[in-house]
Amino acid sequence: MRLRTPLALLGAAVLVLAGPPLLSAGDDSDSGTQIPGLRFMVPNTPGGGYDITARTAAKNAEDAGLTHNIEVFNLPGAGGTVGLSRLVSEHGNGKLAMSMGLGVVGAARSNHAPKTLADATPIARLTEEQDVVVVAKDSPYKTIDELIDAWKDDPGKIPVGGGSSPGGPDHLAPMLMAQAAGIEPKSVNYIPFDGGGELLASILGNKVGFGVSGVGEYLDQIKAGELRVLAVTGPERVDDLKEAPTLKESGYEVEFTNWRGIVAPPGLSEAQRGKLIRLFEELHDSPEWKKSRDQNGWDDAFLTGDEFGDFLEAQDKRVVSVLKELGL
């Protein structure tokens, strides 16, 4: 996550794919990447960023021959903390991993969750991506300036939807937009959804004035003309969305990117932890994953093991700091 503002703030259906039983039992001590019975948990609803990331990673890993018959399942609730609690309860289970990101960091804080990411085993940070500011195709707002001018007139009357709980990326991005536009963040009417899939229906139905979510979640809908993109939140325009200006070039001093990664249960042996890390290292280097990154507008942000753990700890502290500085 990268974020630059004048305050130098944050540097930031249930569908189960089940396969047939595996032919070999495997061994935690071997040096390969095969993990029979591997499951990826998605801690929000289908169609969101964690869901797309997990299903893409599973397919790419299988297509690359790294492992087989990965099961992907959704366990939504409370911004990802229901899934996190389940993950932490699976002590020593080296066949379970959870797709996650900044949203889970924020949700654990804002929901005062009994379990945090400090209780999980960090495996890998995979990607970084910009958020997009989008409206329905029949929205009256054609540009980011038109939207923000109307928003400034009466912030409470233009609800903004995001696919994360307070403290997550889809919450922080519009709050920082508001601050940069001279709108008091506390006056913003933010409506959280449990992932980008749930948010999409409300944007298309004009139940929110605009939405903020990851590029990869809504790229298809933007290209199909169902959504209109008004701006992107990162440092430069997105290749597939060249018509959308950055917030900074539109005059709003915000630069923000989200990230996503993988964590596992606590109590893993060194062999179990090493095999999961090795799987994602091999996935990261595969042509299948590189192609998927390009197609989804994801930037490479690969980081593994203890370095990823240090990053998670820093992100937790920064979320707390930013929410405090925004008065939230």
mmCIF file of C-alpha atoms in Angstrom:
data_model
loop_
_atom_site.group_PDB
_atom_site.id
_atom_site.type_symbol
_atom_site.label_atom_id
_atom_site.label_comp_id
_atom_site.label_asym_id
_atom_site.label_seq_id
_atom_site.Cartn_x
_atom_site.Cartn_y
_atom_site.Cartn_z
ATOM 1 C CA MET A 1 0.000 0.000 0.000
ATOM 2 C CA ARG A 2 1.229 3.482 -0.842
ATOM 3 C CA LEU A 3 -0.400 6.678 0.202
ATOM 4 C CA ARG A 4 0.803 10.252 0.073
ATOM 5 C CA THR A 5 -1.245 13.172 1.345
ATOM 6 C CA PRO A 6 -0.367 16.610 2.772
ATOM 7 C CA LEU A 7 -0.317 14.930 6.202
ATOM 8 C CA ALA A 8 1.860 12.091 4.896
ATOM 9 C CA LEU A 9 -0.767 9.602 6.074
ATOM 10 C CA LEU A 10 -1.121 6.047 5.030
ATOM 11 C CA GLY A 11 1.556 4.623 2.709
ATOM 12 C CA ALA A 12 -1.423 2.223 1.716
ATOM 13 C CA ALA A 13 -22.217 -17.887 -4.913
ATOM 14 C CA VAL A 14 -21.176 -18.900 -1.595
ATOM 15 C CA LEU A 15 -19.250 -20.882 -4.189
ATOM 16 C CA VAL A 16 -17.159 -23.892 -3.327
ATOM 17 C CA LEU A 17 -14.883 -25.412 -5.932
ATOM 18 C CA ALA A 18 -14.468 -28.982 -4.799
ATOM 19 C CA GLY A 19 -12.311 -31.487 -6.633
ATOM 20 C CA PRO A 20 -11.981 -35.278 -6.523
ATOM 21 C CA PRO A 21 -9.735 -36.917 -3.944
ATOM 22 C CA LEU A 22 -6.029 -36.695 -4.641
ATOM 23 C CA LEU A 23 -4.126 -39.777 -5.664
ATOM 24 C CA SER A 24 -1.101 -39.182 -3.432
ATOM 25 C CA ALA A 25 -0.954 -38.265 0.226
ATOM 26 C CA GLY A 26 2.128 -36.082 -0.005
ATOM 27 C CA ASP A 27 4.608 -35.333 2.782
ATOM 28 C CA ASP A 28 5.076 -32.103 4.731
ATOM 29 C CA SER A 29 8.822 -32.680 4.759
ATOM 30 C CA ASP A 30 9.371 -32.890 1.013
ATOM 31 C CA SER A 31 10.764 -29.948 -0.936
ATOM 32 C CA GLY A 32 8.080 -29.703 -3.595
ATOM 33 C CA THR A 33 4.922 -27.625 -3.816
ATOM 34 C CA GLN A 34 2.262 -30.347 -3.871
ATOM 35 C CA ILE A 35 -0.149 -29.936 -0.925
ATOM 36 C CA PRO A 36 -2.920 -32.555 -1.170
ATOM 37 C CA GLY A 37 -6.203 -31.271 0.226
ATOM 38 C CA LEU A 38 -5.173 -27.593 0.104
ATOM 39 C CA ARG A 39 -8.022 -25.145 0.709
ATOM 40 C CA PHE A 40 -8.166 -21.386 0.154
ATOM 41 C CA MET A 41 -10.573 -19.485 2.383
ATOM 42 C CA VAL A 42 -12.103 -16.230 1.118
ATOM 43 C CA PRO A 43 -13.275 -14.093 4.073
ATOM 44 C CA ASN A 44 -15.887 -12.160 2.100
ATOM 45 C CA THR A 45 -18.581 -12.730 -0.506
ATOM 46 C CA PRO A 46 -18.025 -13.958 -4.080
ATOM 47 C CA GLY A 47 -16.932 -11.348 -6.607
ATOM 48 C CA GLY A 48 -14.724 -9.262 -4.314
ATOM 49 C CA GLY A 49 -10.994 -8.732 -4.468
ATOM 50 C CA TYR A 50 -10.089 -11.520 -2.043
ATOM 51 C CA ASP A 51 -12.341 -13.894 -3.966
ATOM 52 C CA ILE A 52 -10.870 -13.005 -7.364
ATOM 53 C CA THR A 53 -7.335 -13.261 -5.971
ATOM 54 C CA ALA A 54 -7.911 -16.680 -4.376
ATOM 55 C CA ARG A 55 -9.660 -18.199 -7.392
ATOM 56 C CA THR A 56 -7.070 -16.803 -9.782
ATOM 57 C CA ALA A 57 -4.195 -18.092 -7.635
ATOM 58 C CA ALA A 58 -5.818 -21.530 -7.360
ATOM 59 C CA LYS A 59 -6.376 -21.855 -11.102
ATOM 60 C CA ASN A 60 -2.919 -20.556 -11.970
ATOM 61 C CA ALA A 61 -1.238 -22.907 -9.474
ATOM 62 C CA GLU A 62 -3.113 -25.871 -10.934
ATOM 63 C CA ASP A 63 -2.451 -24.834 -14.540
ATOM 64 C CA ALA A 64 1.265 -24.493 -13.709
ATOM 65 C CA GLY A 65 1.284 -27.988 -12.179
ATOM 66 C CA LEU A 66 2.334 -26.702 -8.749
ATOM 67 C CA THR A 67 -0.431 -28.511 -6.881
ATOM 68 C CA HIS A 68 -3.842 -29.945 -7.708
ATOM 69 C CA ASN A 69 -7.514 -29.782 -6.784
ATOM 70 C CA ILE A 70 -7.386 -26.679 -4.599
ATOM 71 C CA GLU A 71 -10.726 -26.026 -2.946
ATOM 72 C CA VAL A 72 -11.807 -22.385 -2.697
ATOM 73 C CA PHE A 73 -14.607 -21.493 -0.291
ATOM 74 C CA ASN A 74 -16.210 -18.310 1.023
ATOM 75 C CA LEU A 75 -16.731 -17.565 4.708
ATOM 76 C CA PRO A 76 -17.911 -13.927 4.809
ATOM 77 C CA GLY A 77 -18.742 -11.767 7.785
ATOM 78 C CA ALA A 78 -17.620 -8.717 9.767
ATOM 79 C CA GLY A 79 -15.220 -7.401 7.146
ATOM 80 C CA GLY A 80 -13.215 -10.622 7.050
ATOM 81 C CA THR A 81 -12.835 -11.175 10.791
ATOM 82 C CA VAL A 82 -15.216 -14.166 10.826
ATOM 83 C CA GLY A 83 -12.854 -15.888 8.401
ATOM 84 C CA LEU A 84 -9.834 -14.735 10.386
ATOM 85 C CA SER A 85 -11.272 -16.243 13.570
ATOM 86 C CA ARG A 86 -11.859 -19.535 11.754
ATOM 87 C CA LEU A 87 -8.311 -19.493 10.384
ATOM 88 C CA VAL A 88 -6.767 -18.902 13.797
ATOM 89 C CA SER A 89 -8.823 -21.767 15.256
ATOM 90 C CA GLU A 90 -7.259 -24.198 12.738
ATOM 91 C CA HIS A 91 -4.005 -24.421 14.724
ATOM 92 C CA GLY A 92 -1.350 -26.433 12.913
ATOM 93 C CA ASN A 93 -3.386 -26.929 9.732
ATOM 94 C CA GLY A 94 -0.883 -26.629 6.881
ATOM 95 C CA LYS A 95 -3.561 -27.326 4.265
ATOM 96 C CA LEU A 96 -5.495 -24.087 4.819
ATOM 97 C CA ALA A 97 -4.653 -20.559 3.653
ATOM 98 C CA MET A 98 -6.685 -17.353 3.597
ATOM 99 C CA SER A 99 -6.789 -14.624 0.985
ATOM 100 C CA MET A 100 -6.700 -11.217 2.693
ATOM 101 C CA GLY A 101 -5.453 -7.641 2.550
ATOM 102 C CA LEU A 102 -5.643 -4.215 4.120
ATOM 103 C CA GLY A 103 -9.399 -4.606 4.616
ATOM 104 C CA VAL A 104 -8.891 -7.381 7.169
ATOM 105 C CA VAL A 105 -6.289 -5.271 8.986
ATOM 106 C CA GLY A 106 -8.806 -2.432 9.283
ATOM 107 C CA ALA A 107 -11.753 -4.685 10.164
ATOM 108 C CA ALA A 108 -9.860 -6.371 12.985
ATOM 109 C CA ARG A 109 -9.271 -2.920 14.480
ATOM 110 C CA SER A 110 -12.669 -1.320 13.845
ATOM 111 C CA ASN A 111 -14.579 -4.425 14.985
ATOM 112 C CA HIS A 112 -12.348 -4.938 18.042
ATOM 113 C CA ALA A 113 -11.922 -8.530 16.893
ATOM 114 C CA PRO A 114 -10.592 -10.966 19.510
ATOM 115 C CA LYS A 115 -8.166 -12.378 16.927
ATOM 116 C CA THR A 116 -5.874 -10.290 14.744
ATOM 117 C CA LEU A 117 -3.413 -11.012 11.961
ATOM 118 C CA ALA A 118 -0.694 -11.205 14.596
ATOM 119 C CA ASP A 119 -2.268 -14.573 15.502
ATOM 120 C CA ALA A 120 -1.885 -15.932 11.956
ATOM 121 C CA THR A 121 1.148 -17.189 10.048
ATOM 122 C CA PRO A 122 2.232 -14.722 7.319
ATOM 123 C CA ILE A 123 2.873 -16.447 3.996
ATOM 124 C CA ALA A 124 3.040 -13.909 1.146
ATOM 125 C CA ARG A 125 2.011 -10.473 0.000
ATOM 126 C CA LEU A 126 1.069 -10.926 -3.644
ATOM 127 C CA THR A 127 -0.200 -7.782 -5.317
ATOM 128 C CA GLU A 128 -0.832 -4.101 -5.052
ATOM 129 C CA GLU A 129 -3.558 -2.274 -6.951
ATOM 130 C CA GLN A 130 -5.203 1.087 -7.223
ATOM 131 C CA ASP A 131 -8.750 1.819 -6.200
ATOM 132 C CA VAL A 132 -11.225 3.237 -8.700
ATOM 133 C CA VAL A 133 -13.946 5.808 -8.076
ATOM 134 C CA VAL A 134 -16.973 4.578 -10.026
ATOM 135 C CA VAL A 135 -20.629 5.447 -10.638
ATOM 136 C CA ALA A 136 -23.429 3.715 -12.533
ATOM 137 C CA LYS A 137 -23.626 4.362 -16.276
ATOM 138 C CA ASP A 138 -26.744 6.535 -15.800
ATOM 139 C CA SER A 139 -25.275 8.591 -12.946
ATOM 140 C CA PRO A 140 -25.500 12.375 -13.328
ATOM 141 C CA TYR A 141 -21.782 12.645 -12.508
ATOM 142 C CA LYS A 142 -19.594 12.579 -15.596
ATOM 143 C CA THR A 143 -16.305 13.746 -14.017
ATOM 144 C CA ILE A 144 -14.604 13.557 -10.637
ATOM 145 C CA ASP A 145 -14.978 17.338 -10.249
ATOM 146 C CA GLU A 146 -18.744 17.140 -10.784
ATOM 147 C CA LEU A 147 -18.996 14.419 -8.166
ATOM 148 C CA ILE A 148 -16.886 16.219 -5.582
ATOM 149 C CA ASP A 149 -18.647 19.559 -6.142
ATOM 150 C CA ALA A 150 -21.977 17.884 -5.370
ATOM 151 C CA TRP A 151 -20.436 15.973 -2.474
ATOM 152 C CA LYS A 152 -19.121 19.178 -0.921
ATOM 153 C CA ASP A 153 -22.553 20.803 -1.083
ATOM 154 C CA ASP A 154 -24.092 18.116 1.147
ATOM 155 C CA PRO A 155 -21.783 15.200 2.068
ATOM 156 C CA GLY A 156 -24.457 13.284 3.952
ATOM 157 C CA LYS A 157 -26.806 13.138 0.966
ATOM 158 C CA ILE A 158 -24.343 11.384 -1.321
ATOM 159 C CA PRO A 159 -23.538 8.027 0.265
ATOM 160 C CA VAL A 160 -20.313 6.358 -0.758
ATOM 161 C CA GLY A 161 -20.101 2.584 -0.802
ATOM 162 C CA GLY A 162 -17.020 0.478 -0.226
ATOM 163 C CA GLY A 163 -16.271 -3.204 -0.016
ATOM 164 C CA SER A 164 -14.495 -3.010 3.329
ATOM 165 C CA SER A 165 -15.187 -2.145 6.950
ATOM 166 C CA PRO A 166 -13.994 1.154 8.473
ATOM 167 C CA GLY A 167 -10.219 1.156 8.431
ATOM 168 C CA GLY A 168 -10.059 -0.850 5.210
ATOM 169 C CA PRO A 169 -8.943 0.449 1.811
ATOM 170 C CA ASP A 170 -12.385 1.220 0.386
ATOM 171 C CA HIS A 171 -13.099 3.282 3.504
ATOM 172 C CA LEU A 172 -9.764 5.074 3.814
ATOM 173 C CA ALA A 173 -9.607 6.107 0.149
ATOM 174 C CA PRO A 174 -12.861 8.160 0.116
ATOM 175 C CA MET A 175 -12.098 9.588 3.562
ATOM 176 C CA LEU A 176 -8.784 10.873 2.276
ATOM 177 C CA MET A 177 -10.534 12.148 -0.869
ATOM 178 C CA ALA A 178 -12.949 14.041 1.355
ATOM 179 C CA GLN A 179 -10.166 15.544 3.412
ATOM 180 C CA ALA A 180 -8.307 16.630 0.273
ATOM 181 C CA ALA A 181 -11.505 18.248 -1.060
ATOM 182 C CA GLY A 182 -12.126 20.163 2.166
ATOM 183 C CA ILE A 183 -14.919 17.876 3.404
ATOM 184 C CA GLU A 184 -14.903 16.874 7.065
ATOM 185 C CA PRO A 185 -14.392 13.083 7.076
ATOM 186 C CA LYS A 186 -16.832 12.669 9.964
ATOM 187 C CA SER A 187 -19.599 14.090 7.743
ATOM 188 C CA VAL A 188 -19.120 11.434 5.053
ATOM 189 C CA ASN A 189 -21.946 8.903 4.757
ATOM 190 C CA TYR A 190 -19.908 5.739 4.228
ATOM 191 C CA ILE A 191 -21.798 2.462 3.693
ATOM 192 C CA PRO A 192 -19.679 -0.684 4.093
ATOM 193 C CA PHE A 193 -20.362 -3.857 2.130
ATOM 194 C CA ASP A 194 -18.848 -7.282 2.672
ATOM 195 C CA GLY A 195 -16.737 -7.239 -0.465
ATOM 196 C CA GLY A 196 -16.883 -5.723 -3.932
ATOM 197 C CA GLY A 197 -19.483 -8.221 -5.142
ATOM 198 C CA GLU A 198 -22.122 -6.922 -2.727
ATOM 199 C CA LEU A 199 -21.127 -3.324 -3.417
ATOM 200 C CA LEU A 200 -21.548 -3.696 -7.181
ATOM 201 C CA ALA A 201 -25.313 -4.265 -6.994
ATOM 202 C CA SER A 202 -25.776 -1.094 -4.944
ATOM 203 C CA ILE A 203 -23.735 1.003 -7.376
ATOM 204 C CA LEU A 204 -25.623 -0.338 -10.389
ATOM 205 C CA GLY A 205 -28.924 0.250 -8.588
ATOM 206 C CA ASN A 206 -27.956 3.822 -7.650
ATOM 207 C CA LYS A 207 -28.365 3.008 -3.966
ATOM 208 C CA VAL A 208 -25.070 4.772 -3.318
ATOM 209 C CA GLY A 209 -23.888 7.981 -4.961
ATOM 210 C CA PHE A 210 -20.566 6.399 -5.898
ATOM 211 C CA GLY A 211 -18.389 3.459 -5.012
ATOM 212 C CA VAL A 212 -14.721 2.887 -4.313
ATOM 213 C CA SER A 213 -13.106 -0.494 -4.936
ATOM 214 C CA GLY A 214 -10.121 -2.208 -6.543
ATOM 215 C CA VAL A 215 -9.359 -1.931 -10.247
ATOM 216 C CA GLY A 216 -9.430 -5.693 -10.781
ATOM 217 C CA GLU A 217 -12.865 -6.069 -9.202
ATOM 218 C CA TYR A 218 -14.670 -3.767 -11.653
ATOM 219 C CA LEU A 219 -12.508 -3.703 -14.769
ATOM 220 C CA ASP A 220 -14.924 -5.926 -16.712
ATOM 221 C CA GLN A 221 -17.975 -3.832 -15.754
ATOM 222 C CA ILE A 222 -16.171 -0.622 -16.696
ATOM 223 C CA LYS A 223 -15.145 -2.037 -20.082
ATOM 224 C CA ALA A 224 -18.708 -3.280 -20.648
ATOM 225 C CA GLY A 225 -20.088 0.210 -20.022
ATOM 226 C CA GLU A 226 -22.060 -0.759 -16.912
ATOM 227 C CA LEU A 227 -19.907 1.449 -14.696
ATOM 228 C CA ARG A 228 -18.316 4.827 -15.377
ATOM 229 C CA VAL A 229 -14.885 5.354 -13.850
ATOM 230 C CA LEU A 230 -14.244 8.923 -12.676
ATOM 231 C CA ALA A 231 -10.746 8.602 -11.221
ATOM 232 C CA VAL A 232 -8.077 6.219 -9.985
ATOM 233 C CA THR A 233 -6.338 6.624 -6.649
ATOM 234 C CA GLY A 234 -2.753 5.645 -7.469
ATOM 235 C CA PRO A 235 0.301 7.532 -8.720
ATOM 236 C CA GLU A 236 -0.413 7.138 -12.439
ATOM 237 C CA ARG A 237 -3.193 6.214 -14.833
ATOM 238 C CA VAL A 238 -4.067 2.549 -15.299
ATOM 239 C CA ASP A 239 -3.138 1.122 -18.705
ATOM 240 C CA ASP A 240 -6.608 -0.303 -19.358
ATOM 241 C CA LEU A 241 -8.351 2.835 -18.070
ATOM 242 C CA LYS A 242 -6.402 5.639 -19.669
ATOM 243 C CA GLU A 243 -9.529 7.819 -19.751
ATOM 244 C CA ALA A 244 -9.586 7.963 -15.940
ATOM 245 C CA PRO A 245 -7.374 10.633 -14.354
ATOM 246 C CA THR A 246 -5.551 10.156 -11.066
ATOM 247 C CA LEU A 247 -6.864 12.069 -8.079
ATOM 248 C CA LYS A 248 -3.604 14.016 -7.914
ATOM 249 C CA GLU A 249 -3.783 15.217 -11.499
ATOM 250 C CA SER A 250 -7.391 16.233 -10.809
ATOM 251 C CA GLY A 251 -6.166 18.500 -8.027
ATOM 252 C CA TYR A 252 -6.795 16.290 -4.983
ATOM 253 C CA GLU A 253 -3.639 15.440 -3.062
ATOM 254 C CA VAL A 254 -4.240 11.751 -2.492
ATOM 255 C CA GLU A 255 -2.176 8.809 -3.679
ATOM 256 C CA PHE A 256 -3.388 5.440 -2.455
ATOM 257 C CA THR A 257 -2.943 1.775 -3.350
ATOM 258 C CA ASN A 258 -4.311 -1.379 -1.767
ATOM 259 C CA TRP A 259 -2.542 -4.750 -1.400
ATOM 260 C CA ARG A 260 -3.526 -8.404 -1.010
ATOM 261 C CA GLY A 261 -1.814 -11.449 0.373
ATOM 262 C CA ILE A 262 -2.053 -14.874 1.977
ATOM 263 C CA VAL A 263 -1.924 -15.955 5.617
ATOM 264 C CA ALA A 264 -2.198 -19.401 7.226
ATOM 265 C CA PRO A 265 -3.185 -20.746 10.644
ATOM 266 C CA PRO A 266 -0.864 -20.453 13.648
ATOM 267 C CA GLY A 267 1.241 -23.332 14.905
ATOM 268 C CA LEU A 268 2.589 -24.574 11.584
ATOM 269 C CA SER A 269 5.771 -26.609 11.493
ATOM 270 C CA GLU A 270 8.711 -25.141 9.619
ATOM 271 C CA ALA A 271 8.101 -27.723 6.886
ATOM 272 C CA GLN A 272 4.425 -26.747 6.532
ATOM 273 C CA ARG A 273 5.198 -23.016 6.496
ATOM 274 C CA GLY A 274 8.080 -23.528 4.070
ATOM 275 C CA LYS A 275 5.958 -25.525 1.649
ATOM 276 C CA LEU A 276 3.218 -22.863 1.536
ATOM 277 C CA ILE A 277 5.789 -20.121 0.986
ATOM 278 C CA ARG A 278 7.478 -22.212 -1.710
ATOM 279 C CA LEU A 279 4.138 -22.736 -3.456
ATOM 280 C CA PHE A 280 3.551 -18.994 -3.698
ATOM 281 C CA GLU A 281 7.148 -18.322 -4.728
ATOM 282 C CA GLU A 282 6.717 -20.745 -7.628
ATOM 283 C CA LEU A 283 3.311 -19.267 -8.434
ATOM 284 C CA HIS A 284 4.787 -15.757 -8.437
ATOM 285 C CA ASP A 285 7.396 -16.797 -11.017
ATOM 286 C CA SER A 286 4.940 -18.628 -13.269
ATOM 287 C CA PRO A 287 3.819 -17.220 -16.639
ATOM 288 C CA GLU A 288 0.232 -18.027 -15.673
ATOM 289 C CA TRP A 289 0.318 -15.677 -12.676
ATOM 290 C CA LYS A 290 2.130 -12.939 -14.577
ATOM 291 C CA LYS A 291 -0.559 -13.034 -17.262
ATOM 292 C CA SER A 292 -3.307 -12.842 -14.627
ATOM 293 C CA ARG A 293 -1.633 -9.870 -12.949
ATOM 294 C CA ASP A 294 -1.590 -7.996 -16.242
ATOM 295 C CA GLN A 295 -5.209 -8.857 -17.030
ATOM 296 C CA ASN A 296 -6.452 -7.708 -13.622
ATOM 297 C CA GLY A 297 -4.419 -4.520 -13.386
ATOM 298 C CA TRP A 298 -2.478 -5.851 -10.389
ATOM 299 C CA ASP A 299 1.040 -4.621 -9.656
ATOM 300 C CA ASP A 300 3.623 -7.055 -8.353
ATOM 301 C CA ALA A 301 4.247 -6.575 -4.620
ATOM 302 C CA PHE A 302 5.728 -9.929 -3.664
ATOM 303 C CA LEU A 303 6.971 -10.370 -0.122
ATOM 304 C CA THR A 304 7.143 -13.560 1.946
ATOM 305 C CA GLY A 305 7.496 -14.955 5.434
ATOM 306 C CA ASP A 306 8.919 -12.782 8.206
ATOM 307 C CA GLU A 307 9.240 -9.738 5.936
ATOM 308 C CA PHE A 308 5.526 -9.966 5.204
ATOM 309 C CA GLY A 309 4.914 -10.351 8.934
ATOM 310 C CA ASP A 310 6.828 -7.138 9.641
ATOM 311 C CA PHE A 311 4.789 -5.402 6.932
ATOM 312 C CA LEU A 312 1.515 -6.569 8.525
ATOM 313 C CA GLU A 313 2.586 -5.221 11.900
ATOM 314 C CA ALA A 314 3.454 -1.842 10.355
ATOM 315 C CA GLN A 315 0.131 -1.727 8.488
ATOM 316 C CA ASP A 316 -1.806 -2.301 11.701
ATOM 317 C CA LYS A 317 -0.049 0.621 13.378
ATOM 318 C CA ARG A 318 -0.623 2.883 10.375
ATOM 319 C CA VAL A 319 -4.349 2.099 10.189
ATOM 320 C CA VAL A 320 -4.695 3.138 13.834
ATOM 321 C CA SER A 321 -2.700 6.312 13.183
ATOM 322 C CA VAL A 322 -4.660 7.325 10.092
ATOM 323 C CA LEU A 323 -8.058 6.762 11.679
ATOM 324 C CA LYS A 324 -6.948 8.896 14.625
ATOM 325 C CA GLU A 325 -5.639 11.703 12.392
ATOM 326 C CA LEU A 326 -8.875 11.688 10.379
ATOM 327 C CA GLY A 327 -10.848 11.957 13.599
ATOM 328 C CA LEU A 328 -12.511 8.594 13.010
#
